[in-house]
Short mmCIF file of C-alpha atoms and ligand atoms in Angstrom, two decimals:
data_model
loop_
_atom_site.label_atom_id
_atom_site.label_comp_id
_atom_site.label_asym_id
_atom_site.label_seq_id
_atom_site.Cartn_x
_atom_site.Cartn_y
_atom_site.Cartn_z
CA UNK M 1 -2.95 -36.65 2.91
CA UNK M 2 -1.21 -33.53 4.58
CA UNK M 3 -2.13 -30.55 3.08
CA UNK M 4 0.68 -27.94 2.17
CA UNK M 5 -0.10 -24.85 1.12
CA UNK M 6 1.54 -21.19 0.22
CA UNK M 7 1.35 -17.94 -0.61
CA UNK M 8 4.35 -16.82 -3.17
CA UNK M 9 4.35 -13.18 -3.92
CA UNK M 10 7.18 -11.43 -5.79
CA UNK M 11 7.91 -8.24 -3.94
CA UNK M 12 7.79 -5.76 -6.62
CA UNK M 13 5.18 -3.57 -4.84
CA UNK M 14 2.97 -3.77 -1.50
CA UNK M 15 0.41 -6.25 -0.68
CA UNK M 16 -2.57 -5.49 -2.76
CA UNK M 17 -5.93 -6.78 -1.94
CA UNK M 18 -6.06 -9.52 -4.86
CA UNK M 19 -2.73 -11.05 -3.38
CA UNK M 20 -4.42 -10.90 -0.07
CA UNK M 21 -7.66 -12.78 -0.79
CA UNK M 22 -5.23 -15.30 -2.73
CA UNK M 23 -2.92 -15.60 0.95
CA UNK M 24 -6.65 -15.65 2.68
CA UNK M 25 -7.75 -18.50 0.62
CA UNK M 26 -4.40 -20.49 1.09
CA UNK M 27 -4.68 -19.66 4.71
CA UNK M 28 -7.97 -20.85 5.10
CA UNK M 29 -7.52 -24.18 3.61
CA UNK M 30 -4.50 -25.05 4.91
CA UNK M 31 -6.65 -24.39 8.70
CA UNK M 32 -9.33 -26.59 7.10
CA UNK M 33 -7.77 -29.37 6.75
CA UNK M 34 -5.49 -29.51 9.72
CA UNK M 35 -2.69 -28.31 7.25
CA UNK M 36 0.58 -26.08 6.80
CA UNK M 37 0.65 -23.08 5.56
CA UNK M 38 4.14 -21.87 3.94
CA UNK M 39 5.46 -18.27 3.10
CA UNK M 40 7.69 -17.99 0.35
CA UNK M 41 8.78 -14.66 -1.07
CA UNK M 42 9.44 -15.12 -4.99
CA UNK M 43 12.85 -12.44 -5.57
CA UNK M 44 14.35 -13.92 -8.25
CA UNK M 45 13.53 -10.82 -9.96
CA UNK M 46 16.39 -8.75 -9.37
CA UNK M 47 16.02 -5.92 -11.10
CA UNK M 48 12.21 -5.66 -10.07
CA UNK M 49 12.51 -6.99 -6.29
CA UNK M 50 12.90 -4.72 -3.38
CA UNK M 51 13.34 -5.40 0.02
CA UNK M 52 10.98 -2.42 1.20
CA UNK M 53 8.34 -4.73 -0.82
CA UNK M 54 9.04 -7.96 1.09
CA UNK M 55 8.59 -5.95 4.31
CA UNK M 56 5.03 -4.08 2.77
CA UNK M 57 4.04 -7.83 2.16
CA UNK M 58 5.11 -9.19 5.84
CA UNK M 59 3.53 -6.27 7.27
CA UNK M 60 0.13 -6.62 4.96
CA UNK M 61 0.52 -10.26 6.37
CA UNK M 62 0.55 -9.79 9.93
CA UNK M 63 -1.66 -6.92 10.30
CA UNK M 64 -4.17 -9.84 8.53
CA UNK M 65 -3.09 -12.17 11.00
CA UNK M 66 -2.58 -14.46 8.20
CA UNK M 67 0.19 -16.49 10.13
CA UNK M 68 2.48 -18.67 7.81
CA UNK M 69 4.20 -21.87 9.56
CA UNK M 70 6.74 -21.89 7.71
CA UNK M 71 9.02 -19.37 5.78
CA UNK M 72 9.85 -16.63 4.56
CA UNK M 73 11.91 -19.12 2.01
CA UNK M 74 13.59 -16.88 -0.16
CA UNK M 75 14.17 -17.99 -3.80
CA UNK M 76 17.36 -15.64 -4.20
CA UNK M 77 18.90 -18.05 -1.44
CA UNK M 78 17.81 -21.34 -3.72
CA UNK M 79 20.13 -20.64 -6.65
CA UNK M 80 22.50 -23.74 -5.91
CA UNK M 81 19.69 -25.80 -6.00
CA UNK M 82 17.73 -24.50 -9.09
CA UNK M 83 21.52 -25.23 -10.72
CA UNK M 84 21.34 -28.40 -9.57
CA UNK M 85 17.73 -29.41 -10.94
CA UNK M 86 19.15 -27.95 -14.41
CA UNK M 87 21.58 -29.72 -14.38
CA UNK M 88 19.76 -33.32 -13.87
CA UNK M 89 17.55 -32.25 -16.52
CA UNK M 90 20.51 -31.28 -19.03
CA UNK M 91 21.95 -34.76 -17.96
CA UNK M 92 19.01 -36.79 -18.74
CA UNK M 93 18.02 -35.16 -22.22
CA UNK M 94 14.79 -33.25 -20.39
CA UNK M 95 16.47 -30.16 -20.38
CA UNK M 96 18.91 -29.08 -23.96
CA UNK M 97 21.17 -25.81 -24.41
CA UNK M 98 20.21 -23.25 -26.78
CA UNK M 99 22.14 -20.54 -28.45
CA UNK M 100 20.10 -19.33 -30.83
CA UNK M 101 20.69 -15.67 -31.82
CA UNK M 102 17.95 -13.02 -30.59
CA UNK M 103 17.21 -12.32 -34.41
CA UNK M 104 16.66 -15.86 -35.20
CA UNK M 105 13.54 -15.96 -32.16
CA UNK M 106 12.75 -12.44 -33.41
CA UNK M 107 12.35 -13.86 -36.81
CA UNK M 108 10.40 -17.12 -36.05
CA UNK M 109 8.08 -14.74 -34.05
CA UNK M 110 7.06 -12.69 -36.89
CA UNK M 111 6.74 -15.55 -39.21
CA UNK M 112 4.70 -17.04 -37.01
CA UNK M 113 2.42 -13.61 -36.78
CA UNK M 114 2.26 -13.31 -40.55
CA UNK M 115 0.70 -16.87 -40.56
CA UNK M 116 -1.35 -15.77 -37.38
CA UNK M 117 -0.52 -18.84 -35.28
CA UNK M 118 1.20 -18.20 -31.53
CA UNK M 119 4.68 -17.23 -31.79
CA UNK M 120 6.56 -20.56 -30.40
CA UNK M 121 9.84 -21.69 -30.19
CA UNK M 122 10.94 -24.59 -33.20
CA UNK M 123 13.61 -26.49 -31.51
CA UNK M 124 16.26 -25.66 -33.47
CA UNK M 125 18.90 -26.85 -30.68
CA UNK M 126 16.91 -29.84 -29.53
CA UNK M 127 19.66 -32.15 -31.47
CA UNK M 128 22.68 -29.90 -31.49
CA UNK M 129 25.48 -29.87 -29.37
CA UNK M 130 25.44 -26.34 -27.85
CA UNK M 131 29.08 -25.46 -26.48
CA UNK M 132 28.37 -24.88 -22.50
CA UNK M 133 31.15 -21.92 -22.38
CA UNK M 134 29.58 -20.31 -24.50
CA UNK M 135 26.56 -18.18 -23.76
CA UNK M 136 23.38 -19.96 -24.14
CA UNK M 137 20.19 -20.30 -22.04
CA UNK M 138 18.97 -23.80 -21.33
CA UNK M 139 15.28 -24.79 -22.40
CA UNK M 140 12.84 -27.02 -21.12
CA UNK M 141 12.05 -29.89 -23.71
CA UNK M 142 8.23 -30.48 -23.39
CA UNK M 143 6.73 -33.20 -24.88
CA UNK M 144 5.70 -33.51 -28.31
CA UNK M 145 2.22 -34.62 -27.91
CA UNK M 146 -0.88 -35.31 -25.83
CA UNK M 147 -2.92 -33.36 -23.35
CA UNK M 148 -2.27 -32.14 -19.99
CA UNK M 149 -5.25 -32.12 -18.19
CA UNK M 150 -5.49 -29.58 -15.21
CA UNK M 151 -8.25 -30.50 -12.68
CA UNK M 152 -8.60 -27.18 -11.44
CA UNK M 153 -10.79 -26.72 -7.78
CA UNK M 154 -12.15 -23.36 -8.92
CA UNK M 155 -12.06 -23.58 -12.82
CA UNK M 156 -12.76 -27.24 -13.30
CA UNK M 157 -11.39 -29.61 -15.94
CA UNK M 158 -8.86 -27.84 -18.25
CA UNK M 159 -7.00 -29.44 -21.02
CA UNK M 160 -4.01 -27.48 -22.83
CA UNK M 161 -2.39 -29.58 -25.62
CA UNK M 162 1.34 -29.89 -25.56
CA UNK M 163 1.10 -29.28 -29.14
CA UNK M 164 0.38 -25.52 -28.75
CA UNK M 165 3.23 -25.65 -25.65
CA UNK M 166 6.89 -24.67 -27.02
CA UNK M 167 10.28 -25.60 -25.08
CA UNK M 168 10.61 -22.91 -22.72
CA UNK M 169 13.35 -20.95 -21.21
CA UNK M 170 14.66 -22.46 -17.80
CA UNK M 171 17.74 -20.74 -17.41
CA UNK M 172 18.68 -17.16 -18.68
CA UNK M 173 21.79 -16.60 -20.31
CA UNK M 174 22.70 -14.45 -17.01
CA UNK M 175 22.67 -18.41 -15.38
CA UNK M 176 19.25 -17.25 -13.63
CA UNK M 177 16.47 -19.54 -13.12
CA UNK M 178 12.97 -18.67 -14.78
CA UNK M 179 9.71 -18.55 -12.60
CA UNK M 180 8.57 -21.72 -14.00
CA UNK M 181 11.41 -23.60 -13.03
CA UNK M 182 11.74 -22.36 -9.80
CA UNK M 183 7.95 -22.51 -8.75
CA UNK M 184 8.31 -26.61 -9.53
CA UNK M 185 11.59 -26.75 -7.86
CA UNK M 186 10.19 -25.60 -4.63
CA UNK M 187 6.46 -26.49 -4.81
CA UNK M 188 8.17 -29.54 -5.00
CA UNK M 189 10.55 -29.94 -2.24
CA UNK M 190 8.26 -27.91 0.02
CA UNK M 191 5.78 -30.93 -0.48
CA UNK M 192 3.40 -28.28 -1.88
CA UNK M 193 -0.19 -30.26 -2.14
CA UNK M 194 -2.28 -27.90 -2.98
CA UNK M 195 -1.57 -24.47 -5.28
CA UNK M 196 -3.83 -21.55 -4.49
CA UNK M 197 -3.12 -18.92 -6.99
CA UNK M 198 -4.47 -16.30 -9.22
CA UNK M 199 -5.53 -17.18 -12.51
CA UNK M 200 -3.20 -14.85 -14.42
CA UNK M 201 -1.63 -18.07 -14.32
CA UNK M 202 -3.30 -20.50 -15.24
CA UNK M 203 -1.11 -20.84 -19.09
CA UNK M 204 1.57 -21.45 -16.76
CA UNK M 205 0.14 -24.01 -15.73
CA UNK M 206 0.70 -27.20 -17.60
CA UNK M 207 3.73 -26.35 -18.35
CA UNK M 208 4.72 -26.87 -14.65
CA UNK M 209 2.80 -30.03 -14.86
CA UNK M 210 5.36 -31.35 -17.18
CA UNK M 211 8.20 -30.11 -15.58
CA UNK M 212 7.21 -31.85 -12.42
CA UNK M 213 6.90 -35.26 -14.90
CA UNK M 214 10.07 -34.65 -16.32
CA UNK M 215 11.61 -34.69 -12.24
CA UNK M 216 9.43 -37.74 -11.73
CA UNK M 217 7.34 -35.70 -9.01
CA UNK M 218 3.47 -35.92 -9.23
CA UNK M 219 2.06 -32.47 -9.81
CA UNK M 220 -0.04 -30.60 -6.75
CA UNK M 221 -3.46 -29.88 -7.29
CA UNK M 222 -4.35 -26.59 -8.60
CA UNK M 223 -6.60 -23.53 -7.69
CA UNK M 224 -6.76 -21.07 -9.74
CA UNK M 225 -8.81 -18.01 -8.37
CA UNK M 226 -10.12 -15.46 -10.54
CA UNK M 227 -9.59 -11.70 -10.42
CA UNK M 228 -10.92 -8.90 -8.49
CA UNK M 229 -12.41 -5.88 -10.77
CA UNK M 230 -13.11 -2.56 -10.00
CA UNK M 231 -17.00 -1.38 -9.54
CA UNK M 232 -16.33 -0.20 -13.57
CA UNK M 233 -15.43 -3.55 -14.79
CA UNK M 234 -11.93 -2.92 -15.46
CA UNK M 235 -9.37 -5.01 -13.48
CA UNK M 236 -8.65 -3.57 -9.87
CA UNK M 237 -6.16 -0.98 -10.20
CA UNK M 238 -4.75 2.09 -8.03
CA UNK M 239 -7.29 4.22 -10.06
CA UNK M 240 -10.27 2.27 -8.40
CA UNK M 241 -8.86 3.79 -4.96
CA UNK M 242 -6.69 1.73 -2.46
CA UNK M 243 -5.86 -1.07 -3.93
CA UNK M 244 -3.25 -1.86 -1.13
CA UNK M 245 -3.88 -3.90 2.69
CA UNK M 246 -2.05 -1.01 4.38
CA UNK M 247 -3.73 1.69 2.81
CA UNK M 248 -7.48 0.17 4.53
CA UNK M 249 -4.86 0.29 7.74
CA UNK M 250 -4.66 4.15 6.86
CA UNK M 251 -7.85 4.45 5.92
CA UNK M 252 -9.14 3.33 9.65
CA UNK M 253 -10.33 -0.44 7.86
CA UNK M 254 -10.53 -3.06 11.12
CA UNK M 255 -8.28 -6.14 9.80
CA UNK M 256 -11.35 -8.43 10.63
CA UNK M 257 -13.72 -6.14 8.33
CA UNK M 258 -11.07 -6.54 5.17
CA UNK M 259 -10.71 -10.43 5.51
CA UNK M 260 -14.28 -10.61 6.10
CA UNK M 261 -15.16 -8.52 2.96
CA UNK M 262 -12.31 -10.65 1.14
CA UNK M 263 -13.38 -14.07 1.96
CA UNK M 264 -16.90 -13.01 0.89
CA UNK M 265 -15.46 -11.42 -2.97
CA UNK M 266 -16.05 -14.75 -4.76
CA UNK M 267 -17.26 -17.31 -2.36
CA UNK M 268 -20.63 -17.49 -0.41
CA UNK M 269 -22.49 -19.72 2.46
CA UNK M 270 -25.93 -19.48 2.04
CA UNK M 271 -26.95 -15.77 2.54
CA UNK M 272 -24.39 -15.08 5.60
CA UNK M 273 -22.37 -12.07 5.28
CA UNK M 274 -20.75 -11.95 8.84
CA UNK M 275 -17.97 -14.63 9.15
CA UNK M 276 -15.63 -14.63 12.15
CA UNK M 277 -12.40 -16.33 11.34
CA UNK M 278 -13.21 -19.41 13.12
CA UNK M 279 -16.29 -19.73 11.11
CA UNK M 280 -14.49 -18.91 7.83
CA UNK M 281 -11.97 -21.83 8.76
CA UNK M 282 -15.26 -23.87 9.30
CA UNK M 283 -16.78 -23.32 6.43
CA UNK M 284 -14.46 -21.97 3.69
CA UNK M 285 -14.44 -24.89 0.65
CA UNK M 286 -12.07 -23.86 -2.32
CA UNK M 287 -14.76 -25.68 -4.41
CA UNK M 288 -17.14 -23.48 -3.79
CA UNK M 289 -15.37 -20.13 -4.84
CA UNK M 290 -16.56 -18.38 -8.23
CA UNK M 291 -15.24 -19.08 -11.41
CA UNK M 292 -16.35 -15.41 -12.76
CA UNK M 293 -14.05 -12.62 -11.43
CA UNK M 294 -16.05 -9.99 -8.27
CA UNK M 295 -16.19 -6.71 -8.44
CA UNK M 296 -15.07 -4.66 -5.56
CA UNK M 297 -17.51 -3.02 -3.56
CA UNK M 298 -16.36 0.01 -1.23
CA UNK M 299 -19.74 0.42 0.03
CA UNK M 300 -19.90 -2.98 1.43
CA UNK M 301 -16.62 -2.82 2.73
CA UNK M 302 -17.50 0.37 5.10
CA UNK M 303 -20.75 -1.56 5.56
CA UNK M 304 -18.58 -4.61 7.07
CA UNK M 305 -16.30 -1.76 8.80
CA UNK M 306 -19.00 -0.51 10.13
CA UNK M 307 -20.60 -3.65 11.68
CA UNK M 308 -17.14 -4.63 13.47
CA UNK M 309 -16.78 -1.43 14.81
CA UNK M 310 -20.29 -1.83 16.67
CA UNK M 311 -20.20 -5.51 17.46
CA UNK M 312 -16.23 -6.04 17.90
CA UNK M 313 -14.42 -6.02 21.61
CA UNK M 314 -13.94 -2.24 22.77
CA UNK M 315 -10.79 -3.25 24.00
CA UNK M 316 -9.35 -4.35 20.54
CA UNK M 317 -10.95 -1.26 18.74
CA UNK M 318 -9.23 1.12 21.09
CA UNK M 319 -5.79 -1.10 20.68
CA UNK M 320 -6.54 0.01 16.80
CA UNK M 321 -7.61 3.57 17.42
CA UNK M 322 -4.94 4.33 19.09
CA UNK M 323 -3.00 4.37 15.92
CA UNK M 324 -5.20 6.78 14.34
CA UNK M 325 -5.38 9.46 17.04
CA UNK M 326 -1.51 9.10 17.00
CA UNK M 327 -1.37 10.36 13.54
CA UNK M 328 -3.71 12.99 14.57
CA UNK M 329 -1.32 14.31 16.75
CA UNK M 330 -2.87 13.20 19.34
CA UNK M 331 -1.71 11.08 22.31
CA UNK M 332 -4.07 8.55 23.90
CA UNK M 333 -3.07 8.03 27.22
CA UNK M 334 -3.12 12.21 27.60
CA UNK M 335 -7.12 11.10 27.94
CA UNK M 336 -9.69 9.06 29.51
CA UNK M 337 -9.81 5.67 29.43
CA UNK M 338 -10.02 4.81 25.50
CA UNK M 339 -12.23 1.75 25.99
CA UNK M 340 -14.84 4.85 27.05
CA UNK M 341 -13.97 6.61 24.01
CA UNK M 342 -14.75 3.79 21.78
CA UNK M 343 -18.21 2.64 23.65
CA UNK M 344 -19.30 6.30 22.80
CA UNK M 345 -18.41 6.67 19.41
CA UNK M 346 -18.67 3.37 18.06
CA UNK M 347 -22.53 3.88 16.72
CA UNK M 348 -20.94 6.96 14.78
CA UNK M 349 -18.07 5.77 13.04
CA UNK M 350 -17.72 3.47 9.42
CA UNK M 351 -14.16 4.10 10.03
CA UNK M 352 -11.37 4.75 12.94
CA UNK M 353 -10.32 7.14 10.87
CA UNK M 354 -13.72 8.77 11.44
CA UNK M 355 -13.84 7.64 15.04
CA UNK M 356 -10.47 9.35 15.64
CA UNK M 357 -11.58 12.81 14.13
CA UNK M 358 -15.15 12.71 15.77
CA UNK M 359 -12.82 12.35 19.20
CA UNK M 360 -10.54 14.94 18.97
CA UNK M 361 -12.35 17.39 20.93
CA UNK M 362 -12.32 15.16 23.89
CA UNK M 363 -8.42 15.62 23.42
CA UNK M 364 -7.63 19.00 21.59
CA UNK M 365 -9.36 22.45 21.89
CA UNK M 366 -10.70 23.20 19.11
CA UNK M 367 -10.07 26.04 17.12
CA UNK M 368 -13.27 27.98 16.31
CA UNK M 369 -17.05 26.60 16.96
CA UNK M 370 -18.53 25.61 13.61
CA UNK M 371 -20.02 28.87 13.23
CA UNK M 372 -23.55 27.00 11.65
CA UNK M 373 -23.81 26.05 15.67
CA UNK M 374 -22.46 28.83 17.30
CA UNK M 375 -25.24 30.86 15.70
CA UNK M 376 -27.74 28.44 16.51
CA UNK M 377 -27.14 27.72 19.77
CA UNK M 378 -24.52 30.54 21.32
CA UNK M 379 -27.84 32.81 21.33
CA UNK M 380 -28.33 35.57 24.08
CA UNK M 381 -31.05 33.09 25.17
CA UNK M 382 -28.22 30.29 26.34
CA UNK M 383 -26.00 32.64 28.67
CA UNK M 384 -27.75 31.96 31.79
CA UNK M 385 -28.02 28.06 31.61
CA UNK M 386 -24.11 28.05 30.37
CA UNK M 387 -23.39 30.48 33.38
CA UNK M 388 -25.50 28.22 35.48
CA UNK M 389 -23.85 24.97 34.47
CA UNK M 390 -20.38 26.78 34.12
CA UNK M 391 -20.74 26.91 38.35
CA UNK M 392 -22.48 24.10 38.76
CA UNK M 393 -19.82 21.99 37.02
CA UNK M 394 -17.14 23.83 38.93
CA UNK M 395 -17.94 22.79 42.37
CA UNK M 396 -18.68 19.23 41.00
CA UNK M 397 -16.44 16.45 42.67
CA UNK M 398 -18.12 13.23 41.21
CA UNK M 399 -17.32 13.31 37.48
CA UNK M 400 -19.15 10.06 36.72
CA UNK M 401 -21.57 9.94 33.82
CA UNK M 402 -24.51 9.63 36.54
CA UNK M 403 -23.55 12.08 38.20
CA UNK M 404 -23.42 14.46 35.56
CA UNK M 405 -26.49 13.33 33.86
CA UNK M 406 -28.31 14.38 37.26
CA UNK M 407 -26.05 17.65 37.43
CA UNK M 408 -27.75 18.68 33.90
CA UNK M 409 -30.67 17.76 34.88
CA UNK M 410 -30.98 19.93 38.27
CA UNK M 411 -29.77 23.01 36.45
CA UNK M 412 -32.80 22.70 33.48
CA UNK M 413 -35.21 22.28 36.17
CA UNK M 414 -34.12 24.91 38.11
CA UNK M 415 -34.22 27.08 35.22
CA UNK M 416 -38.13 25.44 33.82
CA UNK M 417 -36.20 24.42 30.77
CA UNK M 418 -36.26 21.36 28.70
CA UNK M 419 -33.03 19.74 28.98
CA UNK M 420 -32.04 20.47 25.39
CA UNK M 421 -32.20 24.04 26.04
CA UNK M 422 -29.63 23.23 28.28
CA UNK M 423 -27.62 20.26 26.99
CA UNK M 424 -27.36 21.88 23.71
CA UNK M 425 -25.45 25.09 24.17
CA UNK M 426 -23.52 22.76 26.49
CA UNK M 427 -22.61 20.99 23.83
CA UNK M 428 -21.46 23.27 21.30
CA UNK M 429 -19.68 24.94 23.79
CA UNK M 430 -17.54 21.52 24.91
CA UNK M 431 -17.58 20.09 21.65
CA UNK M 432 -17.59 22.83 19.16
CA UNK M 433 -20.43 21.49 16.81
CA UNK M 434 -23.60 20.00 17.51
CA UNK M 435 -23.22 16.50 17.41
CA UNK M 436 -21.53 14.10 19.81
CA UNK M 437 -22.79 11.40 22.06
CA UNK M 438 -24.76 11.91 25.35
CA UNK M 439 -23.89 15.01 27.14
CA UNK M 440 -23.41 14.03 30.32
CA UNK M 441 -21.35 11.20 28.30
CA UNK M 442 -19.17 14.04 26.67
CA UNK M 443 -18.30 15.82 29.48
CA UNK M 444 -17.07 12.76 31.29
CA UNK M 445 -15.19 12.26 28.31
CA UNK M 446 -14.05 16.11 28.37
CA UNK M 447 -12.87 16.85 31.50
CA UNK M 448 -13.45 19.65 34.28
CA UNK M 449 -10.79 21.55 33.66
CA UNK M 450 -11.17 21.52 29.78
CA UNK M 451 -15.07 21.48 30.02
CA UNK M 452 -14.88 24.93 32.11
CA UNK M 453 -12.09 26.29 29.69
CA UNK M 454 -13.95 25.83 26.54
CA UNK M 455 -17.55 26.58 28.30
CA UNK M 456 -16.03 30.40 29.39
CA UNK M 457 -14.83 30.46 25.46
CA UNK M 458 -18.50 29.71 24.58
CA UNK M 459 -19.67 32.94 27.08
CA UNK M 460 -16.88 34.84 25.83
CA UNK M 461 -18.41 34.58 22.54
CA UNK M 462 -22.27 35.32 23.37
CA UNK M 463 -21.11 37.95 25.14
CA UNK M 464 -19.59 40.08 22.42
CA UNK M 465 -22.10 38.88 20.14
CA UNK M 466 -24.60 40.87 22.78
CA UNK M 467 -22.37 43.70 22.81
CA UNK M 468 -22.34 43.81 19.29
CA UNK M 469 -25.96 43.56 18.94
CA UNK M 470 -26.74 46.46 21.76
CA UNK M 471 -24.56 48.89 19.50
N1 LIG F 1 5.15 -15.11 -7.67
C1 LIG F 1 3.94 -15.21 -8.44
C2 LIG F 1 3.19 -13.89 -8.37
O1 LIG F 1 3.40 -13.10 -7.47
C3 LIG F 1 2.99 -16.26 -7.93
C4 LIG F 1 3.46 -17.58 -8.31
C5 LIG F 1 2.55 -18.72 -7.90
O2 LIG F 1 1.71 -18.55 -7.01
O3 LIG F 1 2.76 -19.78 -8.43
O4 LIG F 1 2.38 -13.65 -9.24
#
């Protein structure tokens, strides 16, 4: 069998995590099995659909790296042949017009809620002879009786009775298809095998498995993937935090870290919690996913983050970084070599946003020391091994972490103190706080010239603090 698969968002709004583990899990078995994976952007919403939404959605996409085969398809550009699948319907008495008024639907609604049974429609135009220049919307006529049985991957054996199922809509007054219709129309002639979907809708369901009868097309199979929830319970929303792929981008989330987490939200292989992609396509079965919805976890999320950051290649964490020290104001290539800058850092960091801050001071002066470490440090005591490694650093030509490991080294010895006593003060003065990775490390990282600028700051400072203390 060759397995078809898609991922068919309506751009209303950005790519939010839910529709990405839905793409992921389409994806994923689509590379499973060999298969193709198809991209088709569901617009026929026109009032709601935006093209700054289909481009949020692309972009979600391919910062993923959730490549589709095939597509965008575009359902705006499918009217013709939505009209046309109408019209065979109308033509062989699966499809009827419909002109009842708005009251009359209004009233068989509340009738229906007075008796407490589910509002439905009562096929009122099923038999008449509804004038087509007139306005009217065309309905689908679903069959009178028996089950339709969905055989759901995830949710398992579901059966909806066609009872309980009314004639719906297919085509607005407006002459615009309805989701329903359109979803069969191109599941169908996109040889759809297999529907990976979210289970908001799963009533629609059966109804699509009759439309498909009614064209003579045998239905896909269907998986329907329950919802993510916030930590609270609720459903996922904005108020949980980001809800959306780009804003992890912003937030300094690796792509690998976010599918990784995602694949994970509902679906499990034995205790492993680190997939790589290749291992996800080896060992991702739809079957196995949860039928209970997951709850979000941030904490495991910057866990995963975290883990990337330390494990993945330097070169492809400083291709990411880069981003984030641009919207620091920063420009990489004004420093050293950022593969350097990310083998320092990388044990520091649950996020590039945090890498990128933490490694501003190898790019930017800073503005004031924290003053916590100026007072600790930026003593009286620290002049003469800052004025001793102020000269020392001056006349050095190798700039090589060795070499300035050594450099530090020679100067505490020198001076018959303990290299913190020296790399400490150092560091406050190059850094501006007390933390940062190796010194000899940081000053590589640094710079002569900026090293010297900042270090004759740092004396500046313990200078008129002496002054000020001799008064
Ligand atoms: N366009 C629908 C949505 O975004 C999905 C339809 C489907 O997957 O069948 O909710």
């Amino acid at each position: 069998m060759t397995i078809r698969t898609r991922f068919a968002p309506s751009p209303t709004g950005y790519l939010h995590v839910g529709g990405a583990r839905t793409a992921l899990f389409s994806w994923l078995y689509a590379r499973r099995h060999g298969g193709t994976f198809v991209l088709r952007i569901e617009d026929t919403d026109l009032e709601r659909s935006t093209t700054e939404s289909v481009n949020a959605i692309l972009e979600g996409m391919t910062w993923l790296g959730l490549e589709y085969d095939e597509g965008p398809f575009y359902q705006t550009r499918r009217f013709d042949r939505y009209d046309e699948v109408i019209g065979e319907l109308l033509e062989k008495g699966l499809a009827y017009r419909c002109d009842c008024s708005r009251e009359r639907i209004e009233r068989l609604r509340e009738e229906a809620m007075q008796r407490r049974e589910k509002p439905r429609y009562d096929g009122h135009c099923r038999h008449r002879q509804v004038d087509p220049d007139k306005p009217h919307v065309v309905r689908f006529r679903n069959p009178d009786e028996g089950l339709v049985v969905v055989d759901d991957m995830i949710r398992g054996r579901i059966a909806f009775d066609n009872r309980e199922l009314d004639d719906l809509i297919i085509r607005r007054s407006d002459g615009s298809p309805t989701y329903n219709l359109t979803v069969v129309v191109d599941d169908s002639d996109m040889a759809i095998s297999h529907v990976i979907r979210g289970d908001d809708h799963i009533n629609n369901t059966p109804r699509q498995i009759n439309i498909f009868r009614a064209l003579g097309k045998e239905p896909p199979r269907f998986a329907h993937v329950p919802m993510i929830l916030g930590e609270d319970g609720a459903r996922l929303s904005k108020r949980h935090g980001a809800v959306s792929v780009m804003q992890y981008r912003e937030e300094g989330f690796l792509p690998e870290a976010l599918l990784n987490y995602l694949v994970r939200l509902g679906w499990s292989h034995g205790d492993q919690e680190i997939f790589s992609l290749e291992e996800m396509i080896q060992l991702f079965e739809i079957e196995d996913v949860n039928k209970a919805p997951s709850s979000f976890n941030t904490e495991k999320l910057l866990w995963l983050n975290q883990h990337y950051l330390k494990q993945g290649d330097p070169l492809h964490i400083a291709h990411l970084l880069s981003y984030h020290l641009g919207r620091l104001g920063i420009d990489p290539t004004s420093g050293p070599d950022l593969v350097e800058v990310v083998e320092a850092q990388r044990e520091r960091a649950r996020t590039l946003v945090e890498m990128a801050e933490i490694s501003r001071f190898i790019y930017q002066d800073f503005e004031q020391i924290e003053p916590a470490a100026a007072k600790k440090h930026l003593r009286p005591a620290a002049r003469q091994p800052l004025e001793r490694m102020r000269a020392a650093l001056a006349a050095q030509e190798d700039w090589s972490v060795e070499a300035l490991h050594r450099l530090v080294e020679q100067v505490a010895e020198e001076l018959e103190l303990k290299m913190g006593k020296v790399a400490q003060p150092l560091r406050v003065a190059v850094v501006g706080r007390a933390a940062s990775p190796g010194i000899d490390v940081t000053l590589h990282l640094v710079g002569q010239e900026k090293c010297l600028r900042r270090i004759d700051r740092a004396l500046e400072l313990i200078r008129e603090r002496e002054a000020a203390a001799g008064q």
